[in-house]
Amino acid sequence: MGKGSFFETEPGVELYYEDHGDGPPIVFVPGWTFTTEVFQHQFAHFSKHHRVVSFDPRSQGRSTLVLTGNDYTTQSADLCRLIDHLGLQDPVLVGWSAASLTVWGVVRNRGTAPLRGIVTIDMPPAPLTGCGEDWTEFDMPGAMAFYQALMTPKGHRDIVTWYAREIMVQRDLTEAELDWIVSQSTSTPCWAAAAYCAAEWFSDFLPEAKAVDQALPGLFVVADSSADKALPYLQRHLPNTGVELLGGHFMFWEHPDQFNAVLDAFIARLA
């Protein structure tokens, strides 16, 4: 990935973004507290034949740290403005984890017509329903423990270390890899990370996911560990949207060749 640029999404709030390659546009949106750097393997692969864009959401990475707007409704509006700023026509949106809510938020803001397709990575459209039959990110006790850990910088480091080892990646991480993952997340202050967490868990984008299911080519890439709950949930609510099972929560980084092949195949069906 090369040198990025900055875009002022509103007065005093700049978003850092990367924009490489030429061709039909793909926009990759990093999840909770992470940055464009997580998509290094996707930039290298897809920018050969596509215009590939990603950005650091507000309060994440190199973008402006702010006290307000650390939620996925605002992040969706920021993404819409970036799409307009770059003049992207009919993009494919790819949201990882909580950023799946961001791409469904684009549908809430603008409908499905301006988009070519949507790919969401390992995130249900209503992340915390309280219903045991649903595919959710956590159960309520797990969500409470995760949120409480974010009250201090040390707690933030510790919970992301656990999450990286137990949820994100299936193999043993080297110390350098673990340090990089933790530093990615903790570049967002713990109070902003907590605000994003609360916004995520109290979101419900199932109506937007259903709109995509009816009107657009869509794909869920789901971690193997989520399959038991995700597959019946998706069949019940979103039967027209494709599903692929692959690896852990960070599968596009851990298994880039397999993930890129899945996304290549999805994009080929859009032609």
PDB file of C-alpha atoms in Angstrom:
ATOM      1  CA  MET A   1       0.000   0.000   0.000  1.00  0.00           C
ATOM      2  CA  GLY A   2       1.260   3.441  -0.890  1.00  0.00           C
ATOM      3  CA  LYS A   3       0.859   6.915   0.491  1.00  0.00           C
ATOM      4  CA  GLY A   4      -2.689   7.774   1.468  1.00  0.00           C
ATOM      5  CA  SER A   5      -4.655  11.029   1.486  1.00  0.00           C
ATOM      6  CA  PHE A   6      -7.025  12.908   3.774  1.00  0.00           C
ATOM      7  CA  PHE A   7     -10.623  13.996   3.189  1.00  0.00           C
ATOM      8  CA  GLU A   8     -12.585  16.400   5.393  1.00  0.00           C
ATOM      9  CA  THR A   9     -15.889  14.689   6.036  1.00  0.00           C
ATOM     10  CA  GLU A  10     -17.175  17.601   8.145  1.00  0.00           C
ATOM     11  CA  PRO A  11     -15.505  20.728   9.507  1.00  0.00           C
ATOM     12  CA  GLY A  12     -12.488  19.719  11.571  1.00  0.00           C
ATOM     13  CA  VAL A  13     -12.861  15.966  10.959  1.00  0.00           C
ATOM     14  CA  GLU A  14     -10.461  14.392   8.473  1.00  0.00           C
ATOM     15  CA  LEU A  15     -10.550  10.787   7.303  1.00  0.00           C
ATOM     16  CA  TYR A  16      -7.371   9.072   6.141  1.00  0.00           C
ATOM     17  CA  TYR A  17      -7.940   6.895   3.067  1.00  0.00           C
ATOM     18  CA  GLU A  18      -6.055   4.737   0.573  1.00  0.00           C
ATOM     19  CA  ASP A  19      -7.028   4.696  -3.116  1.00  0.00           C
ATOM     20  CA  HIS A  20      -5.106   2.456  -5.521  1.00  0.00           C
ATOM     21  CA  GLY A  21      -5.580   0.850  -8.921  1.00  0.00           C
ATOM     22  CA  ASP A  22      -8.043   1.329 -11.740  1.00  0.00           C
ATOM     23  CA  GLY A  23     -11.218  -0.425 -12.743  1.00  0.00           C
ATOM     24  CA  PRO A  24     -14.558  -1.241 -11.100  1.00  0.00           C
ATOM     25  CA  PRO A  25     -14.360   0.072  -7.514  1.00  0.00           C
ATOM     26  CA  ILE A  26     -14.231  -2.018  -4.353  1.00  0.00           C
ATOM     27  CA  VAL A  27     -14.406  -0.305  -0.962  1.00  0.00           C
ATOM     28  CA  PHE A  28     -13.076  -2.218   2.057  1.00  0.00           C
ATOM     29  CA  VAL A  29     -14.200  -0.923   5.459  1.00  0.00           C
ATOM     30  CA  PRO A  30     -12.177  -1.949   8.548  1.00  0.00           C
ATOM     31  CA  GLY A  31     -14.019  -3.071  11.648  1.00  0.00           C
ATOM     32  CA  TRP A  32     -14.104  -1.836  15.239  1.00  0.00           C
ATOM     33  CA  THR A  33     -10.966   0.222  16.071  1.00  0.00           C
ATOM     34  CA  PHE A  34      -8.909  -1.090  13.108  1.00  0.00           C
ATOM     35  CA  THR A  35      -7.436   0.638  10.025  1.00  0.00           C
ATOM     36  CA  THR A  36      -6.797   0.308   6.311  1.00  0.00           C
ATOM     37  CA  GLU A  37      -3.653  -1.712   7.110  1.00  0.00           C
ATOM     38  CA  VAL A  38      -5.663  -4.878   7.797  1.00  0.00           C
ATOM     39  CA  PHE A  39      -6.497  -5.060   4.070  1.00  0.00           C
ATOM     40  CA  GLN A  40      -2.901  -5.081   2.831  1.00  0.00           C
ATOM     41  CA  HIS A  41      -3.364  -8.465   1.105  1.00  0.00           C
ATOM     42  CA  GLN A  42      -6.579  -7.318  -0.570  1.00  0.00           C
ATOM     43  CA  PHE A  43      -4.992  -4.109  -1.885  1.00  0.00           C
ATOM     44  CA  ALA A  44      -2.095  -6.099  -3.346  1.00  0.00           C
ATOM     45  CA  HIS A  45      -4.430  -8.563  -5.088  1.00  0.00           C
ATOM     46  CA  PHE A  46      -7.443  -6.538  -6.206  1.00  0.00           C
ATOM     47  CA  SER A  47      -5.725  -3.294  -7.233  1.00  0.00           C
ATOM     48  CA  LYS A  48      -4.325  -5.129 -10.254  1.00  0.00           C
ATOM     49  CA  HIS A  49      -7.772  -5.001 -11.896  1.00  0.00           C
ATOM     50  CA  HIS A  50      -9.906  -2.782  -9.664  1.00  0.00           C
ATOM     51  CA  ARG A  51      -9.886   0.602  -8.019  1.00  0.00           C
ATOM     52  CA  VAL A  52      -9.496  -0.343  -4.360  1.00  0.00           C
ATOM     53  CA  VAL A  53     -10.367   2.085  -1.579  1.00  0.00           C
ATOM     54  CA  SER A  54     -10.298   1.858   2.204  1.00  0.00           C
ATOM     55  CA  PHE A  55     -10.287   4.388   5.020  1.00  0.00           C
ATOM     56  CA  ASP A  56      -9.611   4.796   8.719  1.00  0.00           C
ATOM     57  CA  PRO A  57     -12.972   5.657  10.312  1.00  0.00           C
ATOM     58  CA  ARG A  58     -13.123   8.666  12.608  1.00  0.00           C
ATOM     59  CA  SER A  59     -11.202   8.112  15.877  1.00  0.00           C
ATOM     60  CA  GLN A  60      -9.416   5.138  14.304  1.00  0.00           C
ATOM     61  CA  GLY A  61      -5.871   5.022  12.954  1.00  0.00           C
ATOM     62  CA  ARG A  62      -4.766   8.237  11.271  1.00  0.00           C
ATOM     63  CA  SER A  63      -8.196   9.864  11.111  1.00  0.00           C
ATOM     64  CA  THR A  64      -9.239  12.667  13.444  1.00  0.00           C
ATOM     65  CA  LEU A  65      -9.943  11.714  17.048  1.00  0.00           C
ATOM     66  CA  VAL A  66     -13.378  13.107  17.955  1.00  0.00           C
ATOM     67  CA  LEU A  67     -15.720  13.129  20.944  1.00  0.00           C
ATOM     68  CA  THR A  68     -18.862  12.731  18.839  1.00  0.00           C
ATOM     69  CA  GLY A  69     -19.940  10.475  15.998  1.00  0.00           C
ATOM     70  CA  ASN A  70     -18.181   7.315  17.210  1.00  0.00           C
ATOM     71  CA  ASP A  71     -21.048   5.160  16.003  1.00  0.00           C
ATOM     72  CA  TYR A  72     -21.967   3.256  12.867  1.00  0.00           C
ATOM     73  CA  THR A  73     -24.716   5.597  11.691  1.00  0.00           C
ATOM     74  CA  THR A  74     -22.201   8.449  11.519  1.00  0.00           C
ATOM     75  CA  GLN A  75     -19.567   6.141  10.045  1.00  0.00           C
ATOM     76  CA  SER A  76     -22.031   5.252   7.265  1.00  0.00           C
ATOM     77  CA  ALA A  77     -22.588   8.940   6.522  1.00  0.00           C
ATOM     78  CA  ASP A  78     -18.809   9.443   6.418  1.00  0.00           C
ATOM     79  CA  LEU A  79     -18.499   6.573   3.956  1.00  0.00           C
ATOM     80  CA  CYS A  80     -21.222   8.066   1.733  1.00  0.00           C
ATOM     81  CA  ARG A  81     -19.349  11.368   1.659  1.00  0.00           C
ATOM     82  CA  LEU A  82     -16.081   9.623   0.806  1.00  0.00           C
ATOM     83  CA  ILE A  83     -17.760   7.735  -2.053  1.00  0.00           C
ATOM     84  CA  ASP A  84     -19.042  11.061  -3.392  1.00  0.00           C
ATOM     85  CA  HIS A  85     -15.674  12.760  -2.904  1.00  0.00           C
ATOM     86  CA  LEU A  86     -13.904  10.061  -4.925  1.00  0.00           C
ATOM     87  CA  GLY A  87     -16.650   9.823  -7.553  1.00  0.00           C
ATOM     88  CA  LEU A  88     -17.038   6.064  -7.129  1.00  0.00           C
ATOM     89  CA  GLN A  89     -19.687   4.617  -9.432  1.00  0.00           C
ATOM     90  CA  ASP A  90     -21.499   1.382  -8.536  1.00  0.00           C
ATOM     91  CA  PRO A  91     -18.982   0.222  -5.921  1.00  0.00           C
ATOM     92  CA  VAL A  92     -18.868  -3.166  -4.258  1.00  0.00           C
ATOM     93  CA  LEU A  93     -18.772  -2.548  -0.497  1.00  0.00           C
ATOM     94  CA  VAL A  94     -16.916  -4.993   1.756  1.00  0.00           C
ATOM     95  CA  GLY A  95     -17.369  -4.509   5.498  1.00  0.00           C
ATOM     96  CA  TRP A  96     -15.416  -6.475   8.069  1.00  0.00           C
ATOM     97  CA  SER A  97     -16.965  -7.227  11.440  1.00  0.00           C
ATOM     98  CA  ALA A  98     -18.717  -4.149  12.893  1.00  0.00           C
ATOM     99  CA  ALA A  99     -18.116  -2.319   9.603  1.00  0.00           C
ATOM    100  CA  SER A 100     -20.771  -4.598   8.136  1.00  0.00           C
ATOM    101  CA  LEU A 101     -23.143  -2.253   9.954  1.00  0.00           C
ATOM    102  CA  THR A 102     -21.462   0.643   8.146  1.00  0.00           C
ATOM    103  CA  VAL A 103     -22.164  -0.792   4.704  1.00  0.00           C
ATOM    104  CA  TRP A 104     -25.762  -1.647   5.620  1.00  0.00           C
ATOM    105  CA  GLY A 105     -25.973   1.942   6.837  1.00  0.00           C
ATOM    106  CA  VAL A 106     -25.193   3.106   3.298  1.00  0.00           C
ATOM    107  CA  VAL A 107     -28.296   1.204   2.215  1.00  0.00           C
ATOM    108  CA  ARG A 108     -30.262   2.915   5.001  1.00  0.00           C
ATOM    109  CA  ASN A 109     -29.038   6.307   3.758  1.00  0.00           C
ATOM    110  CA  ARG A 110     -29.244   5.822   0.013  1.00  0.00           C
ATOM    111  CA  GLY A 111     -30.974   2.559  -0.821  1.00  0.00           C
ATOM    112  CA  THR A 112     -29.503  -0.251  -2.892  1.00  0.00           C
ATOM    113  CA  ALA A 113     -29.508   1.435  -6.326  1.00  0.00           C
ATOM    114  CA  PRO A 114     -26.065   3.146  -6.105  1.00  0.00           C
ATOM    115  CA  LEU A 115     -24.324  -0.145  -5.249  1.00  0.00           C
ATOM    116  CA  ARG A 116     -23.127  -3.099  -7.310  1.00  0.00           C
ATOM    117  CA  GLY A 117     -22.938  -5.596  -4.455  1.00  0.00           C
ATOM    118  CA  ILE A 118     -22.339  -5.970  -0.723  1.00  0.00           C
ATOM    119  CA  VAL A 119     -20.037  -8.370   1.113  1.00  0.00           C
ATOM    120  CA  THR A 120     -20.117  -8.579   4.908  1.00  0.00           C
ATOM    121  CA  ILE A 121     -17.532 -10.442   6.949  1.00  0.00           C
ATOM    122  CA  ASP A 122     -18.547 -12.360  10.070  1.00  0.00           C
ATOM    123  CA  MET A 123     -21.141 -10.042  11.581  1.00  0.00           C
ATOM    124  CA  PRO A 124     -24.910 -10.480  11.998  1.00  0.00           C
ATOM    125  CA  PRO A 125     -27.081  -7.481  11.117  1.00  0.00           C
ATOM    126  CA  ALA A 126     -28.407  -7.292  14.698  1.00  0.00           C
ATOM    127  CA  PRO A 127     -25.317  -8.085  16.800  1.00  0.00           C
ATOM    128  CA  LEU A 128     -26.947  -8.498  20.247  1.00  0.00           C
ATOM    129  CA  THR A 129     -30.610  -9.530  20.222  1.00  0.00           C
ATOM    130  CA  GLY A 130     -30.843 -11.421  23.519  1.00  0.00           C
ATOM    131  CA  CYS A 131     -32.503 -14.329  21.699  1.00  0.00           C
ATOM    132  CA  GLY A 132     -30.621 -17.617  22.068  1.00  0.00           C
ATOM    133  CA  GLU A 133     -31.707 -18.839  18.644  1.00  0.00           C
ATOM    134  CA  ASP A 134     -30.228 -15.866  16.828  1.00  0.00           C
ATOM    135  CA  TRP A 135     -26.748 -15.511  15.376  1.00  0.00           C
ATOM    136  CA  THR A 136     -25.210 -12.808  17.568  1.00  0.00           C
ATOM    137  CA  GLU A 137     -21.674 -11.606  18.193  1.00  0.00           C
ATOM    138  CA  PHE A 138     -21.776 -12.343  21.930  1.00  0.00           C
ATOM    139  CA  ASP A 139     -24.297 -13.449  24.509  1.00  0.00           C
ATOM    140  CA  MET A 140     -25.232 -10.750  27.010  1.00  0.00           C
ATOM    141  CA  PRO A 141     -22.706 -11.758  29.737  1.00  0.00           C
ATOM    142  CA  GLY A 142     -19.912 -11.882  27.147  1.00  0.00           C
ATOM    143  CA  ALA A 143     -20.827  -8.459  25.784  1.00  0.00           C
ATOM    144  CA  MET A 144     -20.934  -6.974  29.274  1.00  0.00           C
ATOM    145  CA  ALA A 145     -17.495  -8.380  30.132  1.00  0.00           C
ATOM    146  CA  PHE A 146     -16.006  -7.120  26.864  1.00  0.00           C
ATOM    147  CA  TYR A 147     -17.456  -3.638  27.372  1.00  0.00           C
ATOM    148  CA  GLN A 148     -16.306  -3.389  30.976  1.00  0.00           C
ATOM    149  CA  ALA A 149     -12.757  -4.303  29.925  1.00  0.00           C
ATOM    150  CA  LEU A 150     -12.676  -1.206  27.739  1.00  0.00           C
ATOM    151  CA  MET A 151     -12.898   1.172  30.679  1.00  0.00           C
ATOM    152  CA  THR A 152      -9.088   1.375  30.965  1.00  0.00           C
ATOM    153  CA  PRO A 153      -6.203   1.286  28.451  1.00  0.00           C
ATOM    154  CA  LYS A 154      -4.837  -1.879  30.095  1.00  0.00           C
ATOM    155  CA  GLY A 155      -8.240  -3.534  29.885  1.00  0.00           C
ATOM    156  CA  HIS A 156      -8.431  -2.595  26.210  1.00  0.00           C
ATOM    157  CA  ARG A 157      -5.018  -4.150  25.541  1.00  0.00           C
ATOM    158  CA  ASP A 158      -5.892  -7.279  27.492  1.00  0.00           C
ATOM    159  CA  ILE A 159      -9.282  -7.885  25.864  1.00  0.00           C
ATOM    160  CA  VAL A 160      -7.913  -7.384  22.341  1.00  0.00           C
ATOM    161  CA  THR A 161      -5.032  -9.749  23.129  1.00  0.00           C
ATOM    162  CA  TRP A 162      -7.554 -12.396  24.203  1.00  0.00           C
ATOM    163  CA  TYR A 163      -9.792 -11.693  21.201  1.00  0.00           C
ATOM    164  CA  ALA A 164      -6.909 -11.939  18.734  1.00  0.00           C
ATOM    165  CA  ARG A 165      -5.760 -15.288  20.109  1.00  0.00           C
ATOM    166  CA  GLU A 166      -9.137 -16.896  20.700  1.00  0.00           C
ATOM    167  CA  ILE A 167     -11.473 -15.435  18.082  1.00  0.00           C
ATOM    168  CA  MET A 168      -9.660 -13.621  15.309  1.00  0.00           C
ATOM    169  CA  VAL A 169      -6.942 -16.071  14.261  1.00  0.00           C
ATOM    170  CA  GLN A 170      -6.987 -19.869  14.368  1.00  0.00           C
ATOM    171  CA  ARG A 171      -3.240 -20.496  14.484  1.00  0.00           C
ATOM    172  CA  ASP A 172      -0.666 -19.390  17.042  1.00  0.00           C
ATOM    173  CA  LEU A 173       0.359 -15.785  16.489  1.00  0.00           C
ATOM    174  CA  THR A 174       3.951 -14.658  16.654  1.00  0.00           C
ATOM    175  CA  GLU A 175       4.702 -11.951  19.196  1.00  0.00           C
ATOM    176  CA  ALA A 176       5.217  -9.466  16.358  1.00  0.00           C
ATOM    177  CA  GLU A 177       1.836 -10.345  14.808  1.00  0.00           C
ATOM    178  CA  LEU A 178       0.045 -10.078  18.136  1.00  0.00           C
ATOM    179  CA  ASP A 179       1.712  -6.757  18.905  1.00  0.00           C
ATOM    180  CA  TRP A 180       0.612  -5.422  15.508  1.00  0.00           C
ATOM    181  CA  ILE A 181      -3.023  -6.498  16.010  1.00  0.00           C
ATOM    182  CA  VAL A 182      -3.135  -4.996  19.501  1.00  0.00           C
ATOM    183  CA  SER A 183      -1.503  -1.761  18.326  1.00  0.00           C
ATOM    184  CA  GLN A 184      -4.055  -1.504  15.512  1.00  0.00           C
ATOM    185  CA  SER A 185      -6.924  -1.583  17.971  1.00  0.00           C
ATOM    186  CA  THR A 186      -5.381   0.501  20.726  1.00  0.00           C
ATOM    187  CA  SER A 187      -4.612   3.354  18.345  1.00  0.00           C
ATOM    188  CA  THR A 188      -8.261   4.133  19.145  1.00  0.00           C
ATOM    189  CA  PRO A 189      -8.564   5.373  22.772  1.00  0.00           C
ATOM    190  CA  CYS A 190     -10.452   3.077  25.099  1.00  0.00           C
ATOM    191  CA  TRP A 191     -13.338   5.541  25.569  1.00  0.00           C
ATOM    192  CA  ALA A 192     -13.918   5.788  21.807  1.00  0.00           C
ATOM    193  CA  ALA A 193     -13.602   2.009  21.493  1.00  0.00           C
ATOM    194  CA  ALA A 194     -16.288   1.644  24.173  1.00  0.00           C
ATOM    195  CA  ALA A 195     -18.570   4.099  22.376  1.00  0.00           C
ATOM    196  CA  TYR A 196     -18.246   2.113  19.154  1.00  0.00           C
ATOM    197  CA  CYS A 197     -18.939  -1.127  21.058  1.00  0.00           C
ATOM    198  CA  ALA A 198     -22.157   0.202  22.536  1.00  0.00           C
ATOM    199  CA  ALA A 199     -23.248   1.566  19.165  1.00  0.00           C
ATOM    200  CA  GLU A 200     -22.561  -1.808  17.568  1.00  0.00           C
ATOM    201  CA  TRP A 201     -24.448  -3.959  20.038  1.00  0.00           C
ATOM    202  CA  PHE A 202     -27.522  -1.755  20.104  1.00  0.00           C
ATOM    203  CA  SER A 203     -27.779  -1.576  16.311  1.00  0.00           C
ATOM    204  CA  ASP A 204     -30.315  -3.383  14.177  1.00  0.00           C
ATOM    205  CA  PHE A 205     -29.657  -3.377  10.431  1.00  0.00           C
ATOM    206  CA  LEU A 206     -31.735  -6.451   9.630  1.00  0.00           C
ATOM    207  CA  PRO A 207     -34.223  -4.389   7.559  1.00  0.00           C
ATOM    208  CA  GLU A 208     -31.328  -3.109   5.412  1.00  0.00           C
ATOM    209  CA  ALA A 209     -29.843  -6.600   5.103  1.00  0.00           C
ATOM    210  CA  LYS A 210     -33.273  -7.785   3.920  1.00  0.00           C
ATOM    211  CA  ALA A 211     -33.368  -4.984   1.357  1.00  0.00           C
ATOM    212  CA  VAL A 212     -29.995  -6.163   0.037  1.00  0.00           C
ATOM    213  CA  ASP A 213     -31.269  -9.747   0.031  1.00  0.00           C
ATOM    214  CA  GLN A 214     -34.138  -8.730  -2.247  1.00  0.00           C
ATOM    215  CA  ALA A 215     -32.399  -6.238  -4.528  1.00  0.00           C
ATOM    216  CA  LEU A 216     -28.619  -6.757  -4.700  1.00  0.00           C
ATOM    217  CA  PRO A 217     -26.069  -9.530  -5.028  1.00  0.00           C
ATOM    218  CA  GLY A 218     -24.803 -10.104  -1.504  1.00  0.00           C
ATOM    219  CA  LEU A 219     -22.421 -12.386   0.322  1.00  0.00           C
ATOM    220  CA  PHE A 220     -21.743 -13.251   3.950  1.00  0.00           C
ATOM    221  CA  VAL A 221     -18.269 -14.621   4.673  1.00  0.00           C
ATOM    222  CA  VAL A 222     -18.680 -16.332   8.033  1.00  0.00           C
ATOM    223  CA  ALA A 223     -16.081 -17.768  10.412  1.00  0.00           C
ATOM    224  CA  ASP A 224     -16.256 -21.528  10.854  1.00  0.00           C
ATOM    225  CA  SER A 225     -16.980 -21.119  14.566  1.00  0.00           C
ATOM    226  CA  SER A 226     -20.159 -19.132  13.809  1.00  0.00           C
ATOM    227  CA  ALA A 227     -21.621 -21.660  11.381  1.00  0.00           C
ATOM    228  CA  ASP A 228     -23.978 -23.433  13.796  1.00  0.00           C
ATOM    229  CA  LYS A 229     -25.939 -20.265  14.525  1.00  0.00           C
ATOM    230  CA  ALA A 230     -25.229 -18.264  11.365  1.00  0.00           C
ATOM    231  CA  LEU A 231     -26.389 -20.739   8.732  1.00  0.00           C
ATOM    232  CA  PRO A 232     -29.949 -21.302  10.049  1.00  0.00           C
ATOM    233  CA  TYR A 233     -30.285 -17.598  10.893  1.00  0.00           C
ATOM    234  CA  LEU A 234     -29.302 -16.539   7.384  1.00  0.00           C
ATOM    235  CA  GLN A 235     -31.513 -19.148   5.761  1.00  0.00           C
ATOM    236  CA  ARG A 236     -34.437 -17.938   7.859  1.00  0.00           C
ATOM    237  CA  HIS A 237     -33.969 -14.212   7.317  1.00  0.00           C
ATOM    238  CA  LEU A 238     -31.795 -13.718   4.194  1.00  0.00           C
ATOM    239  CA  PRO A 239     -32.264 -16.752   1.949  1.00  0.00           C
ATOM    240  CA  ASN A 240     -31.114 -15.075  -1.281  1.00  0.00           C
ATOM    241  CA  THR A 241     -27.750 -13.901   0.054  1.00  0.00           C
ATOM    242  CA  GLY A 242     -24.734 -16.146  -0.517  1.00  0.00           C
ATOM    243  CA  VAL A 243     -22.750 -17.642   2.356  1.00  0.00           C
ATOM    244  CA  GLU A 244     -19.150 -18.844   2.501  1.00  0.00           C
ATOM    245  CA  LEU A 245     -17.495 -20.384   5.580  1.00  0.00           C
ATOM    246  CA  LEU A 246     -13.812 -19.642   6.109  1.00  0.00           C
ATOM    247  CA  GLY A 247     -11.393 -19.632   9.025  1.00  0.00           C
ATOM    248  CA  GLY A 248     -11.689 -17.298  11.994  1.00  0.00           C
ATOM    249  CA  HIS A 249     -12.898 -13.746  12.402  1.00  0.00           C
ATOM    250  CA  PHE A 250      -9.760 -12.338  10.704  1.00  0.00           C
ATOM    251  CA  MET A 251      -9.812 -14.857   7.860  1.00  0.00           C
ATOM    252  CA  PHE A 252      -9.069 -12.367   5.071  1.00  0.00           C
ATOM    253  CA  TRP A 253      -5.716 -11.656   6.780  1.00  0.00           C
ATOM    254  CA  GLU A 254      -4.939 -15.193   7.955  1.00  0.00           C
ATOM    255  CA  HIS A 255      -6.060 -16.908   4.717  1.00  0.00           C
ATOM    256  CA  PRO A 256      -5.774 -14.148   2.102  1.00  0.00           C
ATOM    257  CA  ASP A 257      -5.516 -16.396  -0.954  1.00  0.00           C
ATOM    258  CA  GLN A 258      -8.671 -18.307  -0.032  1.00  0.00           C
ATOM    259  CA  PHE A 259     -10.581 -15.170   0.879  1.00  0.00           C
ATOM    260  CA  ASN A 260      -9.495 -13.325  -2.257  1.00  0.00           C
ATOM    261  CA  ALA A 261     -10.602 -16.283  -4.379  1.00  0.00           C
ATOM    262  CA  VAL A 262     -14.044 -16.175  -2.724  1.00  0.00           C
ATOM    263  CA  LEU A 263     -14.344 -12.454  -3.400  1.00  0.00           C
ATOM    264  CA  ASP A 264     -13.044 -12.855  -6.969  1.00  0.00           C
ATOM    265  CA  ALA A 265     -15.751 -15.434  -7.622  1.00  0.00           C
ATOM    266  CA  PHE A 266     -18.459 -13.175  -6.175  1.00  0.00           C
ATOM    267  CA  ILE A 267     -17.325 -10.196  -8.260  1.00  0.00           C
ATOM    268  CA  ALA A 268     -17.151 -12.332 -11.408  1.00  0.00           C
ATOM    269  CA  ARG A 269     -20.852 -13.113 -10.980  1.00  0.00           C
ATOM    270  CA  LEU A 270     -21.652  -9.384 -11.047  1.00  0.00           C
ATOM    271  CA  ALA A 271     -20.407  -8.932 -14.625  1.00  0.00           C
TER     272      ALA A 271
END
